[in-house]
Coordinates of C-alpha atoms and ligand atoms in Angstrom, one line a residue:
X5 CA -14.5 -19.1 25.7
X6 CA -15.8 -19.3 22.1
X7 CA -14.2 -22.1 20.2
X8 CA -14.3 -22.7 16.1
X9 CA -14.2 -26.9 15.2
X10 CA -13.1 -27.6 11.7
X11 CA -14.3 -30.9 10.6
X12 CA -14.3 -33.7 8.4
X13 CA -10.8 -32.2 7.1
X14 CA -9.4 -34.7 4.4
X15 CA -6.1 -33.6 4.9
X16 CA -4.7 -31.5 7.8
X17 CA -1.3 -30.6 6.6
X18 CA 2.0 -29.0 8.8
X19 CA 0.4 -30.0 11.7
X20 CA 3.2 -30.8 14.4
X21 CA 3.2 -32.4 18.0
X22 CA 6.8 -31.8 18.6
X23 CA 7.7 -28.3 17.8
X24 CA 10.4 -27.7 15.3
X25 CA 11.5 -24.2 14.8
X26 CA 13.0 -25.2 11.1
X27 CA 13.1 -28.0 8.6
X28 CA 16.5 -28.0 6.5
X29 CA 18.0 -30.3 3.3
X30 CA 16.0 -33.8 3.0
X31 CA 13.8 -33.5 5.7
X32 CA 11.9 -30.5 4.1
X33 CA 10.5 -33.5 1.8
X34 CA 8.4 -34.7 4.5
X35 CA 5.2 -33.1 6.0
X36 CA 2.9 -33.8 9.3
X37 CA -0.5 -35.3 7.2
X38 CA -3.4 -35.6 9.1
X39 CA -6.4 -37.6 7.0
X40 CA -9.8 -37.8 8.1
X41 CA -9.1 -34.8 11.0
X42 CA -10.5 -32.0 13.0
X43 CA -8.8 -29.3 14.3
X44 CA -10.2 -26.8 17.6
X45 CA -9.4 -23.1 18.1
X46 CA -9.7 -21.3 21.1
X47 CA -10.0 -18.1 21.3
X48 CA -7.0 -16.8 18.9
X49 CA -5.2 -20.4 19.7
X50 CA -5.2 -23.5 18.3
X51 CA -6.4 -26.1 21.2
X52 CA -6.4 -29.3 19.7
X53 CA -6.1 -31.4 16.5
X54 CA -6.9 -35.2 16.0
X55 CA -8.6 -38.3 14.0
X56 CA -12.8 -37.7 13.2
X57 CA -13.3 -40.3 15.8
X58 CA -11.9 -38.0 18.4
X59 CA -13.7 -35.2 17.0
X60 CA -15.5 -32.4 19.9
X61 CA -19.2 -32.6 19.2
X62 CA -20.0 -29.0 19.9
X63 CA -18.6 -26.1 19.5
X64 CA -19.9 -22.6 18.8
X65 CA -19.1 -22.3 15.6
X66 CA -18.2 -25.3 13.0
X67 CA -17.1 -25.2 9.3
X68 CA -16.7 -28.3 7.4
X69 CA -14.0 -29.3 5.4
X70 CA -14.9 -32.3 3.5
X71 CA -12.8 -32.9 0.4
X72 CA -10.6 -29.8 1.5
X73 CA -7.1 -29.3 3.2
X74 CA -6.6 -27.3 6.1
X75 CA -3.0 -25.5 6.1
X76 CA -1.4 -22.8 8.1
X77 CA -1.4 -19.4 6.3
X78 CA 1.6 -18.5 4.3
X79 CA 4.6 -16.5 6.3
X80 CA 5.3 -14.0 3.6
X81 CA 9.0 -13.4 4.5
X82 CA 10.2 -10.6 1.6
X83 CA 7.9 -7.9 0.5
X84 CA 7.6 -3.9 -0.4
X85 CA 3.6 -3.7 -0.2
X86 CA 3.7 0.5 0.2
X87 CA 4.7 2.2 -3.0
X88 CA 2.7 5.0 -4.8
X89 CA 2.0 3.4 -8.3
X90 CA 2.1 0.3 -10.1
X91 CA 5.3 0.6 -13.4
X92 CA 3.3 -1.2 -16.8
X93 CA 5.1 1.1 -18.2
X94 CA 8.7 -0.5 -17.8
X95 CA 6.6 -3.7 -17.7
X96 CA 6.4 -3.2 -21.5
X97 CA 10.1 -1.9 -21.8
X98 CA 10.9 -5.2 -20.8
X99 CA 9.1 -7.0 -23.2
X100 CA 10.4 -5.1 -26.3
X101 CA 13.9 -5.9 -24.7
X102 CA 15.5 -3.7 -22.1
X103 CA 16.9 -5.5 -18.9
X104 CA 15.9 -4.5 -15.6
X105 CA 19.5 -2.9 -15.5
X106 CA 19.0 -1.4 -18.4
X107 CA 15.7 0.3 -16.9
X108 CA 17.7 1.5 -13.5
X109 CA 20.6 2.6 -15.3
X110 CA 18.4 5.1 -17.5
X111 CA 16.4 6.4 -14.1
X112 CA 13.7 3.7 -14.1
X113 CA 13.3 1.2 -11.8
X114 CA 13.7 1.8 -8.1
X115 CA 13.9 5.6 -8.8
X116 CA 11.1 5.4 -10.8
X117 CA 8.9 4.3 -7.5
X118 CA 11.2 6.2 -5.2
X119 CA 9.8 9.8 -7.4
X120 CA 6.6 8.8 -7.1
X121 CA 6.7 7.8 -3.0
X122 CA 8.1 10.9 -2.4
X123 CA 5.6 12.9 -3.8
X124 CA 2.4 10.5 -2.4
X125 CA 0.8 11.5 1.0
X126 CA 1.2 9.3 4.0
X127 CA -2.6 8.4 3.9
X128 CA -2.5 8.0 0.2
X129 CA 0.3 5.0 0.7
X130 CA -1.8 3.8 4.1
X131 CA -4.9 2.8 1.5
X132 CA -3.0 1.3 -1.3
X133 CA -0.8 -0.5 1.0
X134 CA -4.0 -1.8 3.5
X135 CA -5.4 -3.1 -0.2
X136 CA -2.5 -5.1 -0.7
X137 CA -2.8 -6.4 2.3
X138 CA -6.1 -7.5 2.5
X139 CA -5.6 -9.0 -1.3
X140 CA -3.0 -11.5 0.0
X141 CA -4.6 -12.2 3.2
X142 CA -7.4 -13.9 0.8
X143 CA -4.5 -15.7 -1.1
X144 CA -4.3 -17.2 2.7
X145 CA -0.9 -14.9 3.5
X146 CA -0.7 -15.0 7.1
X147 CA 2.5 -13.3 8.8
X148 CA 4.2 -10.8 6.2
X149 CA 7.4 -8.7 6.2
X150 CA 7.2 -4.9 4.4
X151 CA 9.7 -2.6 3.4
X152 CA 10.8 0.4 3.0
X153 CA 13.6 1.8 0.2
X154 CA 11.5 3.6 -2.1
X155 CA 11.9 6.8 0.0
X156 CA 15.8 7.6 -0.7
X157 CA 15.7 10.6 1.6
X158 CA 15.5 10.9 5.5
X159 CA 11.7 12.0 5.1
X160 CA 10.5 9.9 3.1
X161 CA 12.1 6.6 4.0
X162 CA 10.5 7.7 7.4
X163 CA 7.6 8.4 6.1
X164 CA 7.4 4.3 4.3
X165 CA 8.0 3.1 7.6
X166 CA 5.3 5.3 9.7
X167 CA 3.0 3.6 7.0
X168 CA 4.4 -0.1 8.1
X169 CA 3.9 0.7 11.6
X170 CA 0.1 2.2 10.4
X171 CA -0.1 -1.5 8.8
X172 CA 1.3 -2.8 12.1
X173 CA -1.5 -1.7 14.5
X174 CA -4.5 -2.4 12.5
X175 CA -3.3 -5.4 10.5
X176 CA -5.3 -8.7 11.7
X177 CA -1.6 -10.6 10.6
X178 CA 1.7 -10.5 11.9
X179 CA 3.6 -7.3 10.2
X180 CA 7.4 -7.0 10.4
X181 CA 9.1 -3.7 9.5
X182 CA 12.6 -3.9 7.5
X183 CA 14.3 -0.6 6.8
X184 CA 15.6 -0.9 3.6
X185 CA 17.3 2.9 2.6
X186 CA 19.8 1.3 0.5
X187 CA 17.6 0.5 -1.7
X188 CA 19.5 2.5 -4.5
X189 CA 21.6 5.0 -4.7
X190 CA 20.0 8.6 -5.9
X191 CA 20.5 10.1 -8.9
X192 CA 21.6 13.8 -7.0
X193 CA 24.2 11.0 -5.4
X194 CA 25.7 9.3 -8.5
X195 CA 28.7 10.7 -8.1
X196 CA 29.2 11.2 -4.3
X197 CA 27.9 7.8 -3.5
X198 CA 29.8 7.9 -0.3
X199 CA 27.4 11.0 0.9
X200 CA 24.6 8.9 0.2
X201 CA 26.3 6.0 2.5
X202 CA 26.9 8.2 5.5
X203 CA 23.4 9.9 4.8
X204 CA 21.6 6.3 5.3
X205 CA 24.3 5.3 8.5
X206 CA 24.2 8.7 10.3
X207 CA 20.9 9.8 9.7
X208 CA 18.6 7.5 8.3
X209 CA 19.4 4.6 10.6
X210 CA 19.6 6.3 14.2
X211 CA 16.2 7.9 13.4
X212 CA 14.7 5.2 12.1
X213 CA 16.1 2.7 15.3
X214 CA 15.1 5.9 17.6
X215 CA 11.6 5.5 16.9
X216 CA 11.3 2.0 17.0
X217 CA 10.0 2.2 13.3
X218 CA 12.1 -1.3 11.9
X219 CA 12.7 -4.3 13.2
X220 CA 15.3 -5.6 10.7
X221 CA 17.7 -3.7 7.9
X222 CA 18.2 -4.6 4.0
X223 CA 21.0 -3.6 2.1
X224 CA 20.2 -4.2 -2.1
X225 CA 23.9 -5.8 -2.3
X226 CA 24.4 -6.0 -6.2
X227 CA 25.9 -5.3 -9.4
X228 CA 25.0 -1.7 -10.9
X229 CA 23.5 -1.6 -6.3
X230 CA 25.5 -1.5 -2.9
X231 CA 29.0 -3.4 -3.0
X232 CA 29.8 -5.8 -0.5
X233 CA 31.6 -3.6 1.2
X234 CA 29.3 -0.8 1.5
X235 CA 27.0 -3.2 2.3
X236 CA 29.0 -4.1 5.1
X237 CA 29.2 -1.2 6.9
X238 CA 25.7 -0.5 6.4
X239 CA 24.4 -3.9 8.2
X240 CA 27.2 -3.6 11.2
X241 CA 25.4 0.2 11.7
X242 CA 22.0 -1.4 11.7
X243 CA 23.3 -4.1 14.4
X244 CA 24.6 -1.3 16.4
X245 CA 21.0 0.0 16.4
X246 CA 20.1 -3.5 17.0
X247 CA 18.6 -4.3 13.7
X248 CA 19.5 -7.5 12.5
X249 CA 20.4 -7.8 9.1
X250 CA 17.7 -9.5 5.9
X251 CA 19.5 -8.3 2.6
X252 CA 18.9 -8.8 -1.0
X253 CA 21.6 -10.8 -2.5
X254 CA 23.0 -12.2 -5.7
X255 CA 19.9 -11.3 -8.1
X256 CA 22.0 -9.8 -10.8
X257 CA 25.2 -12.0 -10.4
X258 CA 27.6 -13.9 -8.0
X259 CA 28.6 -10.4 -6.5
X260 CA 29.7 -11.5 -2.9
X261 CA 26.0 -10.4 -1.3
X262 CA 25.3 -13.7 0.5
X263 CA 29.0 -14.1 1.8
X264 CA 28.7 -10.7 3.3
X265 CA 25.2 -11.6 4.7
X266 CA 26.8 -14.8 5.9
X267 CA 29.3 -12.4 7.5
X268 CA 27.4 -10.6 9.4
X269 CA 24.5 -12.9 10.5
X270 CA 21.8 -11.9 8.6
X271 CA 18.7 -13.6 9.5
X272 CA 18.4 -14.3 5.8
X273 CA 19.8 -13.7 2.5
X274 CA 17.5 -13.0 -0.1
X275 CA 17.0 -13.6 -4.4
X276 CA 19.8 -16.0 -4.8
X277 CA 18.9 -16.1 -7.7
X278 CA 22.9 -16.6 -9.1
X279 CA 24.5 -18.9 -6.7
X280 CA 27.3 -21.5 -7.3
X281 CA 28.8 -23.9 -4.8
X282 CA 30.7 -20.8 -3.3
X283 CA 27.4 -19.1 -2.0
X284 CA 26.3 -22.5 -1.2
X285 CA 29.4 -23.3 1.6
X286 CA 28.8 -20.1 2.9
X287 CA 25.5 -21.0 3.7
X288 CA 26.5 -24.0 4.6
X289 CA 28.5 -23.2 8.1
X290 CA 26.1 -20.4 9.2
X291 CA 22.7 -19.8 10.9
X292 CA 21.5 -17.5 7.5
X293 CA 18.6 -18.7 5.9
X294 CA 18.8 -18.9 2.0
X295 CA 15.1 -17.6 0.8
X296 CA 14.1 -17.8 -3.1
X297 CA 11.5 -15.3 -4.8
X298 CA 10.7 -17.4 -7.7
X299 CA 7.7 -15.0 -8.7
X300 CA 10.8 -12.5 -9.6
X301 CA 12.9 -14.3 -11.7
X302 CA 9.5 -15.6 -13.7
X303 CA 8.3 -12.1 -14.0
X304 CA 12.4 -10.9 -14.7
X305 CA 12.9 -14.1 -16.8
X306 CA 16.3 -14.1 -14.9
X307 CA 17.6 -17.4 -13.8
X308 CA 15.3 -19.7 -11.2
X309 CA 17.6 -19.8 -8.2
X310 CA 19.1 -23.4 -7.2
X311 CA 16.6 -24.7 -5.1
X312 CA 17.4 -28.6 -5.6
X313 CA 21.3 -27.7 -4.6
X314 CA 20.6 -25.8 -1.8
X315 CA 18.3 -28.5 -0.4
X316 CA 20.8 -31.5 -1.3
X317 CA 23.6 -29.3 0.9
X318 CA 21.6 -29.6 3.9
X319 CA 20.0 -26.1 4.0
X320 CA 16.9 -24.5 4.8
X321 CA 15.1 -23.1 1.8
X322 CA 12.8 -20.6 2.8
X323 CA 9.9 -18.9 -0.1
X324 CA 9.2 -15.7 -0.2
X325 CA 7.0 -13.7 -2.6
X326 CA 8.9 -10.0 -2.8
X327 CA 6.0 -8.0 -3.7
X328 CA 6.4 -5.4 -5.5
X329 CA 6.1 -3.0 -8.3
X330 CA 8.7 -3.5 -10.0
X331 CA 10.4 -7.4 -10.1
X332 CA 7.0 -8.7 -8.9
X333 CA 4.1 -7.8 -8.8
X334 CA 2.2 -10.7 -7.2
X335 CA 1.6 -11.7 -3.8
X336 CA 0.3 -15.0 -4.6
X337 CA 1.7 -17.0 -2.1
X338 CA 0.2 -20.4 -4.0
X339 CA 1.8 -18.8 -7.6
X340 CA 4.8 -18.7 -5.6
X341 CA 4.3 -22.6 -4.8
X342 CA 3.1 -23.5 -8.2
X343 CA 6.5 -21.7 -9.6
X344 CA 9.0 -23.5 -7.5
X345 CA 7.6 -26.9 -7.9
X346 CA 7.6 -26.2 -11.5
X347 CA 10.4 -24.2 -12.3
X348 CA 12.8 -25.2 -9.2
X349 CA 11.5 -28.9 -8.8
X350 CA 11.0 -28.5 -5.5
X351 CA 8.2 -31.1 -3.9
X352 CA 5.1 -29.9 -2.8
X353 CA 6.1 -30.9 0.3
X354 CA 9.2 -29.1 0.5
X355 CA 7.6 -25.7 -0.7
X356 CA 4.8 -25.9 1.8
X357 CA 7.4 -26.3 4.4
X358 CA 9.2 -23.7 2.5
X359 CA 6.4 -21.1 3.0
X360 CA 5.1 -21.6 6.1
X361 CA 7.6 -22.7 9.0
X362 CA 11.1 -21.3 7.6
X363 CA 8.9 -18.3 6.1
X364 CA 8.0 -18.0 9.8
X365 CA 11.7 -18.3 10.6
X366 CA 12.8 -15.8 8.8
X367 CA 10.6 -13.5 10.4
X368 CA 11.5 -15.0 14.3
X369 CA 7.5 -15.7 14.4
X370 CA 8.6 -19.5 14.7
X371 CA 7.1 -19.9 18.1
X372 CA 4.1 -18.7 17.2
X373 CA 3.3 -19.1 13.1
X374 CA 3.8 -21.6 10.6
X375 CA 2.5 -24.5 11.6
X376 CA -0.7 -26.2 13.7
X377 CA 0.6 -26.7 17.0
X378 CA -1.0 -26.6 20.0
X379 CA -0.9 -22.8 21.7
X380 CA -0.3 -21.4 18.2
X381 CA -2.0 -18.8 16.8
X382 CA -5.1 -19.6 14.5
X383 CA -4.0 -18.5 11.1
X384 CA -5.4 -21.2 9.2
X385 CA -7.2 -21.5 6.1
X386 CA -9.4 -24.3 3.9
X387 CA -8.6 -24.7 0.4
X388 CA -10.9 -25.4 -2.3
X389 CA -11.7 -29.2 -2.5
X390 CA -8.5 -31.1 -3.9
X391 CA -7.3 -35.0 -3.4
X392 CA -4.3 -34.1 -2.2
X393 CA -1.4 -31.6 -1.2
X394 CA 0.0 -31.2 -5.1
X395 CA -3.3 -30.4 -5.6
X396 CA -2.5 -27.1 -4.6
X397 CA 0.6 -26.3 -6.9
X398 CA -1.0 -28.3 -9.9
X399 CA -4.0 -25.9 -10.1
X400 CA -1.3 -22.6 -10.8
X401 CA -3.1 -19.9 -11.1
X402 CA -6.8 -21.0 -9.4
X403 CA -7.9 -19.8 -6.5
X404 CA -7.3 -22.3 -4.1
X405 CA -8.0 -20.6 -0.8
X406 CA -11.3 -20.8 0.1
X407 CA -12.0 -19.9 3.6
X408 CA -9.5 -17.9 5.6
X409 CA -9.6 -17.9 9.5
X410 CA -7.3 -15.3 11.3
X411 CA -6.9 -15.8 15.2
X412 CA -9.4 -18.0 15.6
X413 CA -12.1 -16.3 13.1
X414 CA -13.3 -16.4 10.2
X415 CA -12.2 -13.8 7.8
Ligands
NIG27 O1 13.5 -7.6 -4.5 N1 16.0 -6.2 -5.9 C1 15.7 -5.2 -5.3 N2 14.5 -4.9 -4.9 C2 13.2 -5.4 -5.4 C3 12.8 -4.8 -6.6 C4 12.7 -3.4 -6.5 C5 12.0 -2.7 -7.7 O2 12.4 -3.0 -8.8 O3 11.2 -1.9 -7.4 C6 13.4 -6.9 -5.5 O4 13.4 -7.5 -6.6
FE28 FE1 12.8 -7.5 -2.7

């Protein structure tokens, strides 16, 4: 069987002999450190991890770590990698003072991409998509989520996901499908928003579930968006088609979005980024995992969400980059570190755990992502050298990755 040994690693980081499938409130400040270490892949699994003086002396192919870290790759939990074209344009709105409301309201915004999907080719999306991809695999982005939502009509919502499932067969990661159809509410539906409602329950959905093309279903639950309510009959259609609910919630204000995620067991709630004590007790007494998308509210210059809170009330703070045209356009999983460490004063520690097990987590790729376990997949990589793990959010902005290896090879 070929094997890969990685020696001489000055820190192997997230590695874990008991298995968690989480880490929650105060324990996400501590992290499995391995010094002076080696780690042995097998195949696509990870075989075996230890001290140097325990360290196999062949092998048929060996990198060396010295000075470096070795980490699991990131579990990207929240992104919308296929869209047609980038928006600069609204970019520079923003900066001479319109709100991101502002921008939808007028036309912009989601509808902006969604005109611009619909008129793009399925093979057209397919490349810029598979670019994206491969740009934040070599930010060391090892598991991802995609959605869909900038269709807005039966076609081309269908045709967003055909690209995921494009993604899904030739992507060397882990690729999760979310359907994601109310997304925003078409101008043609402004005033029958109702139509557009039943449209995404009685159409969009069983097709969508029919062909096996999601594995999960968002609901944009906001103000100016979907109301709670709608929100709620969209997600209890999507678990009749047995698609669990991972919905974007309180970005624009305390609007009832994570209490109706709560409410019907969404895997995760999403943004976050207005939350009060409310939201928080919610969270509290469910299974739904809290995830934060700092690189939004940085490139939105909207509120950081309440990391520290969340964490002191026990929960499980999961870090997610939502890439995407519009609120973010970044995949850099170690930006999104650097940001929350920075601007949500989360520990290094607790951000790595952040982004890699509960990232994992809220994808259900637990068993196999995440962290270095033995019988896990080998989604690894080596980071530029660094003393130690706050190395990696101190240097914002650097390239830290160095070396990425992908079941078991080197990428
Ligand atoms: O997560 N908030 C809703 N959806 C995306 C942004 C979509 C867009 O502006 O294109 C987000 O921020
Ligand atoms: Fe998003």
């Amino acid at each position: 069987m070929p094997n890969l040994l990685i020696r001489n690693i000055h820190t192997l980081v997230q590695a874990e002999t008991i298995r968690r499938s989480l880490v929650k409130g105060v324990d996400m400040a501590s992290i499995p450190l391995l010094h002076e270490a080696y780690l042995l892949i097998e195949n696509d699994r990870i075989a075996a991890f230890g001290p140097m003086a325990e360290c196999p002396e062949r092998a048929d192919e060996i990198l060396d770590a010295t000075g470096r870290l070795v980490l699991p790759s990131w579990c990207d939990s929240h992104t919308h990698i296929v869209f047609a074209a980038t928006r600069e344009e609204e970019f520079v709105d923003r900066i001479r003072g319109l709100s991101y409301e502002e921008i939808a309201e007028r036309g912009g915004g989601i509808l902006n991409s969604a005109r611009k999907l619909q008129a793009a080719s399925e093979d057209e999306l397919f490349v810029g998509a598979w670019g994206r991809l491969q740009e934040v695999i070599g930010m060391g982005t090892g598991a991802i989520e995609i959605k869909s939502g900038y269709g807005l009509t039966l076609e081309s919502e269908l045709k967003m996901l055909r690209v995921v499932r494009r993604l899904k067969e030739k992507s060397p990661i882990p690729v999760k499908a979310t359907f994601l159809g109310a997304h925003a509410i078409p101008t043609a539906y402004k005033t029958c928003r109702e139509d557009y409602i039943s449209l995404v329950v009685n159409e969009m959905l069983p097709q969508v579930a029919g062909e096996g093309l999601a594995d999960y279903c968002d609901v944009f639950c906001d103000q100016g968006f979907f109301t709670p309510e709608e929100t709620d009959r969209i997600l209890k259609a999507g678990w009749k088609w047995g698609l669990k609910p991972k919905i974007h919630a309180n970005e624009l204000g305390l609007t009832g979005g994570v209490q109706v995620g709560v409410a019907n067991q969404a895997i995760s709630v999403d943004h976050l980024e207005y939350t009060s004590e409310i939201e928080i007790e919610a969270l509290k007494n469910s299974d739904t995992l809290p995830t934060l998308l700092p690189g939004c509210a940085f490139f939105l210059g909207i509120p950081f969400a309440p990391a520290r809170q969340m964490m002191h009330a026990g929960l499980p703070v999961v870090l997610a980059s939502d890439y995407n045209p519009g609120s973010c356009p970044s995949g850099n999983m170690p930006f999104v570190i650097s940001l929350a460490c920075a601007k949500m004063k989360m520990l290094p520690e607790e951000a790595v755990n952040a982004a890699t097990l509960n990232g994992a987590r809220a994808m259900e790729l637990e068993a196999d992502y995440g962290t270095i376990a033995v019988g896990k997949i080998a989604n690894v990589f080596i980071t530029t050298p660094m003393l130690s793990l706050a190395g990696l959010p101190y240097a914002f902005g650097s390239n830290v990755v160095e070396v990425v290896v992908l079941r078991g090879k080197r990428y």
